[in-house]
Short mmCIF file of C-alpha atoms in Angstrom, two decimals:
data_model
loop_
_atom_site.label_atom_id
_atom_site.label_comp_id
_atom_site.label_asym_id
_atom_site.label_seq_id
_atom_site.Cartn_x
_atom_site.Cartn_y
_atom_site.Cartn_z
CA MET A 505 -13.18 75.86 120.94
CA ARG A 506 -13.07 75.17 117.23
CA GLU A 507 -14.94 72.15 115.87
CA LYS A 508 -12.78 69.76 113.83
CA ILE A 509 -14.14 69.58 110.32
CA LEU A 510 -14.29 66.12 108.81
CA VAL A 511 -13.05 66.18 105.24
CA PRO A 512 -15.07 63.94 102.92
CA THR A 513 -13.62 61.85 100.11
CA ILE A 514 -15.04 63.24 96.86
CA ILE A 515 -15.51 61.49 93.52
CA ASP A 516 -16.25 63.16 90.19
CA ILE A 517 -16.83 61.64 86.77
CA GLU A 518 -16.64 63.09 83.29
CA ALA A 519 -18.73 61.38 80.63
CA SER A 520 -19.23 61.03 76.90
CA GLY A 521 -22.47 62.97 77.08
CA PHE A 522 -25.45 63.88 79.17
CA GLY A 523 -28.11 61.25 78.42
CA ALA A 524 -28.82 57.62 79.24
CA ALA A 525 -26.52 56.36 76.45
CA SER A 526 -23.52 58.23 77.89
CA TYR A 527 -20.72 56.46 79.70
CA PRO A 528 -17.82 57.38 82.00
CA ILE A 529 -14.60 58.54 80.35
CA GLU A 530 -12.66 59.92 83.34
CA VAL A 531 -12.89 59.40 87.08
CA GLY A 532 -11.22 61.54 89.72
CA VAL A 533 -11.12 61.18 93.49
CA ILE A 534 -9.58 63.14 96.33
CA ASN A 535 -9.53 61.53 99.76
CA ASP A 536 -9.56 63.07 103.22
CA ALA A 537 -5.75 63.26 103.26
CA GLY A 538 -5.65 65.14 99.94
CA GLU A 539 -4.36 62.14 97.97
CA ARG A 540 -5.73 61.97 94.44
CA PHE A 541 -6.62 59.28 91.98
CA CYS A 542 -7.45 60.16 88.39
CA CYS A 543 -7.78 57.96 85.35
CA LEU A 544 -9.02 58.17 81.77
CA ILE A 545 -11.25 55.26 80.77
CA LYS A 546 -10.97 53.47 77.43
CA PRO A 547 -14.54 53.01 76.16
CA GLN A 548 -15.97 49.54 75.68
CA ASN A 549 -16.69 48.55 72.07
CA ASP A 550 -20.44 48.96 72.64
CA TRP A 551 -20.03 52.39 74.24
CA VAL A 552 -20.50 54.51 71.13
CA HIS A 553 -22.48 57.60 72.20
CA TRP A 554 -20.43 60.78 71.86
CA ASP A 555 -21.65 64.32 72.48
CA LYS A 556 -19.51 67.14 71.05
CA LYS A 557 -21.00 69.55 73.64
CA ALA A 558 -19.72 67.36 76.46
CA GLU A 559 -16.31 67.15 74.75
CA SER A 560 -16.18 70.94 74.51
CA LEU A 561 -16.73 71.13 78.29
CA HIS A 562 -14.18 68.56 79.47
CA GLY A 563 -11.78 68.74 76.53
CA ILE A 564 -11.29 64.98 76.40
CA SER A 565 -11.30 63.57 72.87
CA ARG A 566 -12.09 60.05 71.72
CA HIS A 567 -8.53 59.87 70.39
CA LEU A 568 -7.09 60.73 73.83
CA LEU A 569 -9.22 57.99 75.42
CA SER A 570 -8.09 55.38 72.92
CA GLU A 571 -4.44 56.40 73.37
CA LYS A 572 -4.28 57.05 77.14
CA GLY A 573 -7.40 55.43 78.59
CA GLU A 574 -7.17 52.38 80.82
CA THR A 575 -9.44 49.35 80.57
CA VAL A 576 -12.60 49.28 82.65
CA GLN A 577 -11.18 46.34 84.63
CA SER A 578 -8.00 48.25 85.48
CA VAL A 579 -9.91 51.40 86.50
CA CYS A 580 -12.28 49.41 88.72
CA ARG A 581 -9.44 47.52 90.43
CA GLN A 582 -7.61 50.79 91.11
CA LEU A 583 -10.75 52.50 92.43
CA ASN A 584 -11.47 49.55 94.74
CA GLN A 585 -7.92 49.65 96.05
CA PHE A 586 -7.97 53.43 96.61
CA LEU A 587 -11.47 53.55 98.14
CA HIS A 588 -11.94 50.12 99.73
CA GLY A 589 -14.65 50.17 102.40
CA GLN A 590 -15.19 53.94 102.28
CA VAL A 591 -18.19 56.11 101.61
CA VAL A 592 -17.36 58.65 98.90
CA TYR A 593 -19.45 61.68 98.06
CA SER A 594 -20.56 63.17 94.76
CA ASP A 595 -22.19 66.49 93.98
CA GLY A 596 -23.78 64.86 90.94
CA TRP A 597 -24.75 61.59 92.57
CA VAL A 598 -27.67 60.81 90.22
CA VAL A 599 -25.40 60.65 87.16
CA ASP A 600 -22.08 59.74 88.81
CA ASP A 601 -23.56 56.69 90.55
CA THR A 602 -25.19 55.58 87.29
CA TRP A 603 -21.87 55.91 85.44
CA LEU A 604 -20.03 53.98 88.17
CA ILE A 605 -22.62 51.20 87.98
CA LYS A 606 -22.12 51.10 84.19
CA LEU A 607 -18.31 51.03 84.64
CA PHE A 608 -18.26 48.24 87.24
CA HIS A 609 -20.89 46.21 85.37
CA ALA A 610 -18.86 46.40 82.16
CA ALA A 611 -15.75 45.30 84.07
CA GLY A 612 -17.53 42.45 85.84
CA VAL A 613 -16.09 43.75 89.11
CA MET A 614 -17.92 44.33 92.41
CA MET A 615 -17.68 47.89 93.76
CA GLN A 616 -15.98 47.78 97.18
CA PHE A 617 -16.98 51.28 98.28
CA GLN A 618 -20.22 53.23 98.54
CA VAL A 619 -21.21 56.43 96.77
CA SER A 620 -23.52 58.91 98.45
CA SER A 621 -24.93 62.29 97.56
CA LEU A 622 -22.94 65.22 98.92
CA GLU A 623 -26.23 66.75 100.05
CA MET A 624 -26.39 64.02 102.73
CA ILE A 625 -23.58 65.71 104.67
CA LEU A 626 -24.21 69.39 103.86
CA ASN A 627 -25.97 71.55 106.41
CA GLU A 628 -28.41 74.28 105.34
CA PRO A 629 -25.99 77.20 105.86
CA GLN A 630 -23.45 75.38 103.64
CA MET A 631 -26.04 74.94 100.93
CA SER A 632 -26.85 78.64 100.93
CA LEU A 633 -23.14 79.51 100.64
CA TRP A 634 -22.24 76.78 98.16
CA HIS A 635 -22.34 78.40 94.71
CA VAL A 636 -20.79 81.75 95.67
CA THR A 637 -18.01 79.99 97.60
CA LYS A 638 -17.36 77.48 94.81
CA ASP A 639 -17.09 80.27 92.20
CA LYS A 640 -14.67 82.20 94.42
CA LEU A 641 -12.51 79.13 95.06
CA LEU A 642 -12.48 78.25 91.37
CA LYS A 643 -10.90 81.63 90.64
CA GLU A 644 -8.41 81.27 93.50
CA MET A 645 -7.41 77.68 92.69
CA GLN A 646 -6.92 78.38 88.98
CA VAL A 647 -7.64 74.78 88.00
CA GLN A 648 -8.99 73.39 84.77
CA ARG A 649 -12.75 72.95 85.18
CA HIS A 650 -14.56 69.82 84.07
CA ARG A 651 -11.64 67.51 84.60
CA ALA A 652 -12.49 64.89 87.18
CA SER A 653 -9.70 65.26 89.75
CA SER A 654 -9.72 69.08 89.57
CA ASP A 655 -13.48 69.14 90.04
CA ALA A 656 -13.24 66.69 92.96
CA ALA A 657 -10.64 68.92 94.65
CA LEU A 658 -12.79 72.01 94.06
CA ILE A 659 -15.84 70.28 95.53
CA GLN A 660 -13.88 69.11 98.57
CA ASN A 661 -12.41 72.58 99.10
CA THR A 662 -15.88 74.12 98.78
CA PHE A 663 -17.24 71.67 101.35
CA VAL A 664 -14.51 72.47 103.88
CA THR A 665 -14.72 76.24 103.32
CA THR A 666 -18.52 76.38 103.58
CA ARG A 667 -18.44 74.18 106.70
CA GLN A 668 -15.85 76.49 108.31
CA ILE A 669 -17.92 79.57 107.47
CA SER A 670 -21.18 78.02 108.69
CA THR A 671 -19.55 76.72 111.90
CA THR A 672 -17.93 80.09 112.61
CA ASN A 673 -21.21 81.92 111.96
CA SER A 674 -23.19 79.58 114.25
CA ASN A 675 -20.59 79.95 117.01
CA VAL A 676 -20.74 83.76 116.70
CA GLN A 677 -24.54 83.65 116.93
CA LEU A 678 -24.42 81.36 119.98
CA ASN A 679 -21.88 83.57 121.73
CA SER A 680 -23.91 86.72 121.15
CA TYR A 681 -26.78 85.54 123.39
#
């Protein structure tokens, strides 16, 4: 009998850079039903750090943010509505959680969901399969890397695929005794 795999809700954030002065510029989420939320974030006036290396990775310009970005208040309200009461997972929890705290603090809005490290729900066989599986899926999915919702979908797909492989392998091992 095949074990039902729980599909986690995944969040991913793109930022203005890599250091402590960086701030969130795009947030993407995919929930357990495959529904997505993605939004560019208009920087606050005091959010000035900009790293050209980060821009070359995600391809999001300051001009695009000023033209298409939504206010921090709007982004936070939408995230709370989409994720209310849930635990969401990040593969870059240390930085993503910090950026979410910065976002919600700037908006003066209370976060109504929790963020946890993806490692909290990965088993050891999944971890050993993670990078090879993710690279293979990236080629198959043909999505733009380093955009928040595409990365969230890739992470979720990698989680499900590695869980299926690890579950199948453990069942085969159990049945061979």
